[in-house]
Amino acid sequence: ISGASVITVHGRTRSQGGGRHIVQWEANWSWIKDVRDALKIPVIANGGILDARSIQACLKSTRAHGVMIGVSALCNPLIFQGVSASASHAFPS
């Protein structure tokens, strides 16, 4: 077997920022959904995840298998409070 078994997609271009840079653009979750729809492997969404509400919104919008959170988790260590462990299982492959 060759190739990736899972992929994480960040919904911004490098020039739009993210990570430790000042974010000037909202993440484009439709790009993540396009990748999710095109692939048969699990897709993890990243970008624009700020709190429990945005985790749920991102999963619903992108149908991603899960989310990856970076800076938001450092700024808000309780970001996962109120999110069920099975939230990402709402959209099976």
Coordinates of C-alpha atoms in Angstrom, one line a residue:
I1 CA 0.0 0.0 0.0
S2 CA 1.4 3.4 -0.9
G3 CA 0.2 6.9 -0.4
A4 CA -1.4 8.7 2.6
S5 CA -3.7 7.0 4.9
V6 CA -5.1 10.3 6.4
I7 CA -4.7 13.9 5.5
T8 CA -5.1 17.2 7.3
V9 CA -6.3 20.2 5.3
H10 CA -5.9 23.8 6.5
G11 CA -8.6 26.0 5.0
R12 CA -6.2 28.9 4.2
T13 CA -3.4 29.6 1.9
R14 CA 0.0 30.4 3.3
S15 CA -0.3 34.1 2.5
Q16 CA -3.6 34.3 4.4
G17 CA -1.9 33.4 7.6
G18 CA -2.6 30.9 10.4
G19 CA -0.5 29.3 13.1
R20 CA 1.6 31.9 15.0
H21 CA 1.0 34.5 12.4
I22 CA -1.8 37.1 12.6
V23 CA -4.8 35.6 10.8
Q24 CA -6.3 38.0 8.4
W25 CA -8.7 35.7 6.6
E26 CA -11.3 33.2 7.9
A27 CA -10.6 29.6 7.0
N28 CA -12.4 28.4 3.9
W29 CA -14.1 25.3 5.1
S30 CA -15.6 24.7 1.6
W31 CA -12.0 23.8 0.4
I32 CA -11.8 21.2 3.1
K33 CA -15.2 19.8 2.1
D34 CA -14.1 19.6 -1.5
V35 CA -11.0 17.6 -0.5
R36 CA -13.2 15.4 1.8
D37 CA -15.6 14.7 -1.1
A38 CA -12.8 13.9 -3.5
L39 CA -10.8 11.4 -1.3
K40 CA -11.6 8.0 0.2
I41 CA -9.2 8.4 3.1
P42 CA -10.0 10.3 6.4
V43 CA -9.7 14.1 6.2
I44 CA -8.9 16.2 9.2
A45 CA -10.1 19.8 9.1
N46 CA -7.8 22.6 10.4
G47 CA -8.3 26.4 10.5
G48 CA -10.9 28.6 12.1
I49 CA -11.5 26.3 15.0
L50 CA -11.9 28.6 18.0
D51 CA -14.2 26.9 20.5
A52 CA -16.6 24.0 20.9
R53 CA -19.2 25.7 18.8
S54 CA -16.8 26.1 15.8
I55 CA -15.7 22.5 16.2
Q56 CA -19.3 21.3 15.7
A57 CA -19.8 23.8 12.8
C58 CA -16.7 22.8 11.1
L59 CA -17.5 19.1 11.3
K60 CA -21.0 19.7 10.0
S61 CA -19.8 22.0 7.2
T62 CA -16.9 19.9 6.0
R63 CA -18.0 16.4 6.9
A64 CA -14.4 15.9 8.0
H65 CA -13.5 12.9 10.1
G66 CA -12.1 15.1 12.8
V67 CA -10.4 18.5 13.6
M68 CA -6.9 19.5 14.3
I69 CA -6.5 22.5 16.6
G70 CA -3.3 24.5 17.1
V71 CA -3.1 28.0 18.4
S72 CA -6.7 28.0 19.6
A73 CA -5.9 25.2 22.1
L74 CA -3.0 27.2 23.5
C75 CA -5.1 30.3 23.9
N76 CA -8.1 28.3 25.2
P77 CA -7.1 25.0 26.9
L78 CA -10.8 24.3 27.6
I79 CA -11.6 24.3 23.9
F80 CA -12.8 20.7 24.0
Q81 CA -15.2 21.2 26.9
G82 CA -18.7 20.4 25.8
V83 CA -17.6 18.4 22.7
S84 CA -18.4 14.7 22.8
A85 CA -15.7 12.2 22.0
S86 CA -17.8 10.8 19.2
A87 CA -18.6 14.1 17.5
S88 CA -16.3 13.3 14.6
H89 CA -18.1 10.0 14.0
A90 CA -21.3 11.7 12.9
F91 CA -20.3 11.5 9.3
P92 CA -19.1 8.0 8.4
S93 CA -17.0 7.4 5.3

